[in-house]
CSV table of C-alpha atoms and ligand atoms in Angstrom, one decimal:
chain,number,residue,atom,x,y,z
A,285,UNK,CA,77.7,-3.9,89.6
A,286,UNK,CA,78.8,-0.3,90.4
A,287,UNK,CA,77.6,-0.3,93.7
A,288,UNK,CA,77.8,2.0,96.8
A,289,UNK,CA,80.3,-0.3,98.5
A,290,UNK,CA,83.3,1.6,96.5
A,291,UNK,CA,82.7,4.2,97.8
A,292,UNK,CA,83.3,3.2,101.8
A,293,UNK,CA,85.8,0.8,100.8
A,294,UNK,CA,87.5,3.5,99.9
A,295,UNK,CA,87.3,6.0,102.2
A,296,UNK,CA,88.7,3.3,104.9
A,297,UNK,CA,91.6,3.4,102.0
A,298,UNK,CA,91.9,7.3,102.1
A,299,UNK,CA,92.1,6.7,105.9
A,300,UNK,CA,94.8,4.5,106.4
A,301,UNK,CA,96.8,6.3,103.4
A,302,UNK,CA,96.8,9.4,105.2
A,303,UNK,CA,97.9,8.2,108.7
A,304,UNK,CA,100.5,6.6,107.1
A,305,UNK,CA,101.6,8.9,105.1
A,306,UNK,CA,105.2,9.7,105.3
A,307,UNK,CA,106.0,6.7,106.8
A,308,UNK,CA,104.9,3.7,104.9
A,309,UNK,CA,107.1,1.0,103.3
A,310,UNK,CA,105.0,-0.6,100.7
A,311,UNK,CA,105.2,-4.3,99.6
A,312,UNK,CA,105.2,-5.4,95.9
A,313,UNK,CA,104.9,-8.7,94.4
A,314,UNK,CA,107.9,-11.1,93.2
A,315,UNK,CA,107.3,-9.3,89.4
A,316,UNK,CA,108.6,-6.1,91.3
A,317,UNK,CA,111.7,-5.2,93.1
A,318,UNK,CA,111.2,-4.0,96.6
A,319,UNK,CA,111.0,-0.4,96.8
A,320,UNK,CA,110.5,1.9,99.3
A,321,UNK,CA,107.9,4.9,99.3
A,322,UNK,CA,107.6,7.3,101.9
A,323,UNK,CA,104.1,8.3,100.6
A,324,UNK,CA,100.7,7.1,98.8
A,325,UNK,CA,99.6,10.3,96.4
A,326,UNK,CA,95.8,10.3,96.7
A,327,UNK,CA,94.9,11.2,93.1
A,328,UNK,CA,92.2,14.5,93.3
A,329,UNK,CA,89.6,15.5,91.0
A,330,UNK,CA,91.0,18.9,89.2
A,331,UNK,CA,87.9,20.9,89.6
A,332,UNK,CA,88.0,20.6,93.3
A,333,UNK,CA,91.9,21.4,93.9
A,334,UNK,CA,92.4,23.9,96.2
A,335,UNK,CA,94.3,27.2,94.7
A,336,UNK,CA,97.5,25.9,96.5
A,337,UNK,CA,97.3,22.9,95.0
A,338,UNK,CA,97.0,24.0,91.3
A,339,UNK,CA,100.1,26.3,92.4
A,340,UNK,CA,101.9,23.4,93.3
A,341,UNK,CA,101.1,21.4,90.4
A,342,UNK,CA,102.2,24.2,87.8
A,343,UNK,CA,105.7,25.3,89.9
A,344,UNK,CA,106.4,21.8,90.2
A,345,UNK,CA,106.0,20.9,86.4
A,346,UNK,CA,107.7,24.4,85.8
A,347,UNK,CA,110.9,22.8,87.3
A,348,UNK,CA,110.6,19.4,85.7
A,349,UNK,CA,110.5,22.0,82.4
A,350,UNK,CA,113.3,23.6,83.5
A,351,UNK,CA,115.6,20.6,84.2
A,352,UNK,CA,114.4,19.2,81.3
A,353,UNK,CA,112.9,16.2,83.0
A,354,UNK,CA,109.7,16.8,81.2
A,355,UNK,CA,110.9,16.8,78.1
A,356,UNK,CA,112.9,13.2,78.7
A,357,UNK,CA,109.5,11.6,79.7
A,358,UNK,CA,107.4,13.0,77.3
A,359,UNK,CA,109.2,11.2,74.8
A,360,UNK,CA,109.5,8.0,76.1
A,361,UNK,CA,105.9,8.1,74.8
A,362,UNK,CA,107.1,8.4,71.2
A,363,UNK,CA,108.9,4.7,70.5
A,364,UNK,CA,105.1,3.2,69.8
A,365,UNK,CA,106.4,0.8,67.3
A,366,UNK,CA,109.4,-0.7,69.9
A,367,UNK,CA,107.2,-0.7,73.0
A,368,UNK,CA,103.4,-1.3,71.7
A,369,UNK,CA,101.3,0.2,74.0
A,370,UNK,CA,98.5,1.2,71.9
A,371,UNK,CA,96.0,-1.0,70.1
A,372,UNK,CA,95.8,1.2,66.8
A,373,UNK,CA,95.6,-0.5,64.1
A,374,UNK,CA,94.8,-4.1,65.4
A,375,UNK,CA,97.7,-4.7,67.6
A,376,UNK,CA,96.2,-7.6,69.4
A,377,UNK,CA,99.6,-6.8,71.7
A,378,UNK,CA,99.6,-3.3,72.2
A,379,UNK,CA,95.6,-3.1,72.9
A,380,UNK,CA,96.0,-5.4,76.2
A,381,UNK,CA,99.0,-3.4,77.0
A,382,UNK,CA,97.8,-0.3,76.6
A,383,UNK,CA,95.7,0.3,80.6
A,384,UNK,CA,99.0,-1.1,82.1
A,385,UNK,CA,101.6,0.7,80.4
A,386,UNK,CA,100.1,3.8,80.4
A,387,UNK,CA,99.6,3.2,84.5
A,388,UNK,CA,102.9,3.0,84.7
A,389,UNK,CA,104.1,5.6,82.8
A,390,UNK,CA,101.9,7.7,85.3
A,391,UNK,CA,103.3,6.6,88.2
A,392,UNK,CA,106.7,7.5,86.6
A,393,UNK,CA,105.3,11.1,85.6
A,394,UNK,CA,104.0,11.3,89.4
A,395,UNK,CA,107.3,10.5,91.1
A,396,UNK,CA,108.9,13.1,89.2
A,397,UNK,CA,106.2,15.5,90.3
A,398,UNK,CA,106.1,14.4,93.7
A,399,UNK,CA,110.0,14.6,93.8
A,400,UNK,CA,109.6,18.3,92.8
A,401,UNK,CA,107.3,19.1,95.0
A,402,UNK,CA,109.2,18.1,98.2
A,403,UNK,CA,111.9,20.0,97.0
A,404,UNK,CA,110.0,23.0,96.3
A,405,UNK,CA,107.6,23.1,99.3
A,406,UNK,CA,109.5,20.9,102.0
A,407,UNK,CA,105.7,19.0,102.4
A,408,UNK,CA,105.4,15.1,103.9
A,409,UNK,CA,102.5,14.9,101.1
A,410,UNK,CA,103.5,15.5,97.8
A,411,UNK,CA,100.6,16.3,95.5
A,412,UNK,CA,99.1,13.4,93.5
A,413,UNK,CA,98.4,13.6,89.6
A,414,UNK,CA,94.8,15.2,89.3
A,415,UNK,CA,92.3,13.5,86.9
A,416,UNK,CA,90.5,15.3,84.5
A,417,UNK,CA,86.7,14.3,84.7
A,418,UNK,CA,85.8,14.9,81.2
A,419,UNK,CA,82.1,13.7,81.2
A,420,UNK,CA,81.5,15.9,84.2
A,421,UNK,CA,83.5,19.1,83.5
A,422,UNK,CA,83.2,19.0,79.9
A,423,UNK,CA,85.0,22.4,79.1
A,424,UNK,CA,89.3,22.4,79.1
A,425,UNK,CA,90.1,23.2,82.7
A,426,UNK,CA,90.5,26.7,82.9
A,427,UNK,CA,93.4,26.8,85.0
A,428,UNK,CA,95.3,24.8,82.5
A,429,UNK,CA,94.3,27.2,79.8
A,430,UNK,CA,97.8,29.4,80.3
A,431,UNK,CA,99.8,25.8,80.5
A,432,UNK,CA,100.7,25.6,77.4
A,433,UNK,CA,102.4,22.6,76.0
A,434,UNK,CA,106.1,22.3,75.7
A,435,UNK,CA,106.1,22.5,72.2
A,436,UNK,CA,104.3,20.9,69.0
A,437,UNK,CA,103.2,17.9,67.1
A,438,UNK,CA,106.4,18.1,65.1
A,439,UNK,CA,107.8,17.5,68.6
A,440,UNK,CA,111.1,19.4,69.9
A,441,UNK,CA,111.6,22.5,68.7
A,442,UNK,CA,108.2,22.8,66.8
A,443,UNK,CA,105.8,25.9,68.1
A,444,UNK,CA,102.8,24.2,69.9
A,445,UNK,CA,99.1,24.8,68.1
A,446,UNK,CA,96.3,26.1,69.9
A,447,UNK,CA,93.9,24.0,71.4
A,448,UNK,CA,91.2,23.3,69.2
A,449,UNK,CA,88.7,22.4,72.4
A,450,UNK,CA,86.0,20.8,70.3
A,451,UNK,CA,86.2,23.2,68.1
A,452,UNK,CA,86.1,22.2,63.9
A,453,UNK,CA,89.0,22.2,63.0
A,454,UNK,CA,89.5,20.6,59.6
A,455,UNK,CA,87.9,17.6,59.9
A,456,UNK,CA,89.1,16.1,63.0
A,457,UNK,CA,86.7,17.5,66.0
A,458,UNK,CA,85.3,14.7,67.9
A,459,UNK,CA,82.6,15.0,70.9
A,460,UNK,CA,84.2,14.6,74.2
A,461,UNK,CA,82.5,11.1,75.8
A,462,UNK,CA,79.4,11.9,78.1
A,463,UNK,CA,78.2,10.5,81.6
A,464,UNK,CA,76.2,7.8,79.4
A,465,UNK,CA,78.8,6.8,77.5
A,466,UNK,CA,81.1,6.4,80.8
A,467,UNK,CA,77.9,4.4,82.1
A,468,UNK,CA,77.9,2.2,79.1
A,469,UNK,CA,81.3,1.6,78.7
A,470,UNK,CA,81.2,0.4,82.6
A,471,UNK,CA,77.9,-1.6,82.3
A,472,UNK,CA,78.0,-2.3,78.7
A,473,UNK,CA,81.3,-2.9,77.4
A,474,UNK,CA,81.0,-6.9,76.4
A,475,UNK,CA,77.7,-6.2,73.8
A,476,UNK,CA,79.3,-2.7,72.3
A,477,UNK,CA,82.1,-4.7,70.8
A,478,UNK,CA,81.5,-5.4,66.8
A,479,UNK,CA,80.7,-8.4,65.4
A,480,UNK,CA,84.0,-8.4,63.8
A,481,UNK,CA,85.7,-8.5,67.0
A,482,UNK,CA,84.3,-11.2,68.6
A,483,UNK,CA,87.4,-13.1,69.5
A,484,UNK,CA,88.3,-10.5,72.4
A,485,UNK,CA,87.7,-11.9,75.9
A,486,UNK,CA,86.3,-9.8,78.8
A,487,UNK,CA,89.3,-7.6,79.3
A,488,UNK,CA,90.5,-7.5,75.9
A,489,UNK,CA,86.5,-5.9,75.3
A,490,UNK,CA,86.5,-3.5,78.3
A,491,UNK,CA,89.8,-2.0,77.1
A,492,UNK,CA,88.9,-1.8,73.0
A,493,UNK,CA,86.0,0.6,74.3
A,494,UNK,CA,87.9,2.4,76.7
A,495,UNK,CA,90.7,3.2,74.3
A,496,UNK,CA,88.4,4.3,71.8
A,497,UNK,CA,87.5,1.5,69.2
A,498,UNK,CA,83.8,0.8,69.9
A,499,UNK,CA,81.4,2.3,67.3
A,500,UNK,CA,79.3,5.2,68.8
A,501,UNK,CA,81.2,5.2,72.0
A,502,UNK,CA,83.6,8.3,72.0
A,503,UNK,CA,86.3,7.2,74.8
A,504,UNK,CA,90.1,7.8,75.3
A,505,UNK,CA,91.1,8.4,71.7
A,506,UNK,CA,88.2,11.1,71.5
A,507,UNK,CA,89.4,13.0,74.0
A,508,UNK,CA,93.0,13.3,72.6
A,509,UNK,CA,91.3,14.5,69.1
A,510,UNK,CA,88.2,16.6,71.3
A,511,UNK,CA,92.0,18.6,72.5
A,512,UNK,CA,93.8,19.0,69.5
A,513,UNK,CA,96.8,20.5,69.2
A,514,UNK,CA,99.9,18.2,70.2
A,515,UNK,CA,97.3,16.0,72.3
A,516,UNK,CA,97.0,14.5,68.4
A,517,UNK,CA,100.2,13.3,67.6
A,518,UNK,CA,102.7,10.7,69.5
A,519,UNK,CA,103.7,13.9,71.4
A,520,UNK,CA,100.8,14.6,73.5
A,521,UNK,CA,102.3,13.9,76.8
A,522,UNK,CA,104.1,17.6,76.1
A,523,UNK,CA,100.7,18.8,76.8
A,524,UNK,CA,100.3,18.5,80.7
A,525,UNK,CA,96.3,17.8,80.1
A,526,UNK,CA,97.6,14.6,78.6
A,527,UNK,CA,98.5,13.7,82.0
A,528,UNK,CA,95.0,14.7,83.7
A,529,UNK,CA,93.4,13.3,80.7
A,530,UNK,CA,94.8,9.8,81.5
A,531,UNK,CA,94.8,9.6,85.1
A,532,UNK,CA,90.9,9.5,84.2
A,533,UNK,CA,91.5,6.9,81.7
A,534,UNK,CA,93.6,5.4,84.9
A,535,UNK,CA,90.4,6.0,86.8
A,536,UNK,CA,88.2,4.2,85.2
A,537,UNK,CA,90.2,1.2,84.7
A,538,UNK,CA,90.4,0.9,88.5
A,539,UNK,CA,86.4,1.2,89.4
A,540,UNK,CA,85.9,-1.8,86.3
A,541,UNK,CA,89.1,-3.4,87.8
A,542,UNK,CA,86.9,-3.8,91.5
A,543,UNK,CA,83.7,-5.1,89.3
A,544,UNK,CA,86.1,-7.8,87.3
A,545,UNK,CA,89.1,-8.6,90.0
A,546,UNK,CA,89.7,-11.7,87.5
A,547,UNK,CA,89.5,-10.5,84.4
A,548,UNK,CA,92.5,-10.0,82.3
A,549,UNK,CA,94.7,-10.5,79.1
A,550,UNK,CA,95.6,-14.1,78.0
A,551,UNK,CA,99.3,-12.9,77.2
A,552,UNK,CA,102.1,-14.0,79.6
A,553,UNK,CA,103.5,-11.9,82.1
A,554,UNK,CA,106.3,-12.4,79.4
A,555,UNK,CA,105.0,-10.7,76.8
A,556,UNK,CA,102.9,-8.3,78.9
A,557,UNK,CA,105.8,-6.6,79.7
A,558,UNK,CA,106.2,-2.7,79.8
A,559,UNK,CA,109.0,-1.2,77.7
A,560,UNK,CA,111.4,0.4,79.0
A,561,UNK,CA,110.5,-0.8,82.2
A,562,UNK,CA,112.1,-4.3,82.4
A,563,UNK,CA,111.3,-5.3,85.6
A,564,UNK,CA,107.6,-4.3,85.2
A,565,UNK,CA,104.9,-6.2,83.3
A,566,UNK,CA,101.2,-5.8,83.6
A,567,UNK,CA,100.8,-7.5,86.7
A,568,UNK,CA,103.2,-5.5,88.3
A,569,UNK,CA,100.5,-2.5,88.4
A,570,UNK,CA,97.4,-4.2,89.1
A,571,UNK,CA,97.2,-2.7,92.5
A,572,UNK,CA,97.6,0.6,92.7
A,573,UNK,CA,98.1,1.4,96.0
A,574,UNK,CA,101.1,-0.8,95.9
A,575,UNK,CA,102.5,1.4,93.3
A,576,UNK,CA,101.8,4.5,95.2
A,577,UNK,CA,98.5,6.2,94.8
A,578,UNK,CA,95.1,5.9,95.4
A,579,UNK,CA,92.3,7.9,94.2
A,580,UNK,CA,89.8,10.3,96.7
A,581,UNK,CA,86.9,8.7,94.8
A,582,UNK,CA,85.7,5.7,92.6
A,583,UNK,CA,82.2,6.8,91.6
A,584,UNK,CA,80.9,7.2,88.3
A,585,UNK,CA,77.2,8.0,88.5
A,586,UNK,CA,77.8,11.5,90.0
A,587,UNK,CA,74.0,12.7,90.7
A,588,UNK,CA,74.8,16.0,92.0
A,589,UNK,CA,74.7,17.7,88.6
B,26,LIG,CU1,96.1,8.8,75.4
């Protein structure tokens, strides 16, 4: 299922994105307004960013800081209970919204960025979000150690904690997901679902695990609590691993999404819309090149370790 083919489907991709780049006008569906980018982001691994480009990143986010951009999006993250992106507690709604919405709201984050960047470097190519590839790299980045989120879990104006980093604290350290678990959350995600569950279809079971839900399968909701810190409250996007941290989650979506092209909610477009994004529902974001980024690689089973 998680073939080679990816891989050189992808490169041709990576290609084409980069001779275009700086000149493309992409096409979206009827669920999206036309919109014109001048660039595709090509989403990078962290660990293999070039110093530049971890320079970049941080003076770009600096000035989103500064102008207090940062700060705006980090709480659009924080009306849960209007928006439902999240399937805690057995929102049905918010569990097949959460892949989509959370896409989106990294595209948004990514603009900004991108925006920044041009301004602050004059390039053609603005960097793309970097994922964080937690099974692999299974420490916190160390050159988002000094980083340190905007403020706390009480939210503006609270003094961020440290990072626990797997580290006991209390009772809430949880084990960051490993390359087996990444493997059987690809392969295996139909059969790790409870008994209890079995009403989900194919999607609906993919993104339960993936979020966090299926027993002995530390996923996306580990990771948050594996951080600490304000990455375990409804403020984590004000710590910019959040961001790296998701992109992965982003990741991951789009290598199941070329295994299961035709898998998805049974919600309308209607209701699968993303809040505060009214012109954007979860079809809007299926493709991500048409929303502006691809990423340098869609493997999983990294055998050079
Ligand atoms: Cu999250």
């Amino acid at each position: 299922m998680l073939d080679h083919h990816h891989h050189h489907r992808f490169s041709e991709e990576l290609d084409r994105a980069t001779n275009f780049a700086g000149a493309r006008t992409l096409e979206f569906d009827d669920t999206q307004p036309t919109e014109e980018y001048g660039y595709i982001c090509v989403r990078k691994d962290e660990s293999e960013l070039s110093d530049e480009e971890k320079y970049r990143f941080k003076k770009a986010l600096q000035l989103l800081i500064d102008r207090g951009d940062f700060e705006a999006i980090v709480t659009e993250h924080t009306h849960m209970t209007e928006y439902r992106m999240h399937g805690w507690n057995d929102d049905r709604l918010g569990l097949n919204r959460f892949l989509s919405w959370h896409r989106k709201y990294l595209t948004e984050f990514e603009k900004l960025l991108g925006k920044a960047d041009i301004e602050l470097t004059g390039t053609e190519n603005p960097i793309g979000l970097p994922y964080w590839r937690w099974s692999k790299n299974r420490t916190f980045p160390g050159w988002l150690v000094d980083v340190i989120p905007l403020f706390g879990s009480g939210g503006p104006g609270t003094e961020p904690e440290t990072r626990a980093n797997g580290h006991d604290v209390g009772s809430s350290a949880q084990e960051l997901p490993e390359k087996d678990h990444v493997l059987q959350l690809l392969e295996n995600f139909f059969d790790l679902v409870p008994d209890m569950e079995e009403g989900l279809n194919t999607y609906e079971r993919f993104t339960y695990c993936l979020e966090g839900y299926a027993p002995n399968l530390p996923a996306h909701n580990h990771v948050h609590v594996w951080v600490g810190g304000v990455m375990n409250s409804q403020w984590s996007p004000a710590d910019p691993i959040f961001w790296l941290h998701h992109c992965e989650i982003d990741r991951l979506w789009s290598i199941w999404q070329s295994s299961y092209p035709d898998s998805h909610p049974r919600y309308s477009k209607r209701a699968l819309q993303l809040l505060p994004w009214s012109d954007t529902n979860y079809y809007s974001v299926l493709d991500t090149e048409a929303v502006g980024y691809i990423y340098d690689t869609l493997e999983v089973d990294f055998q050079e370790i």
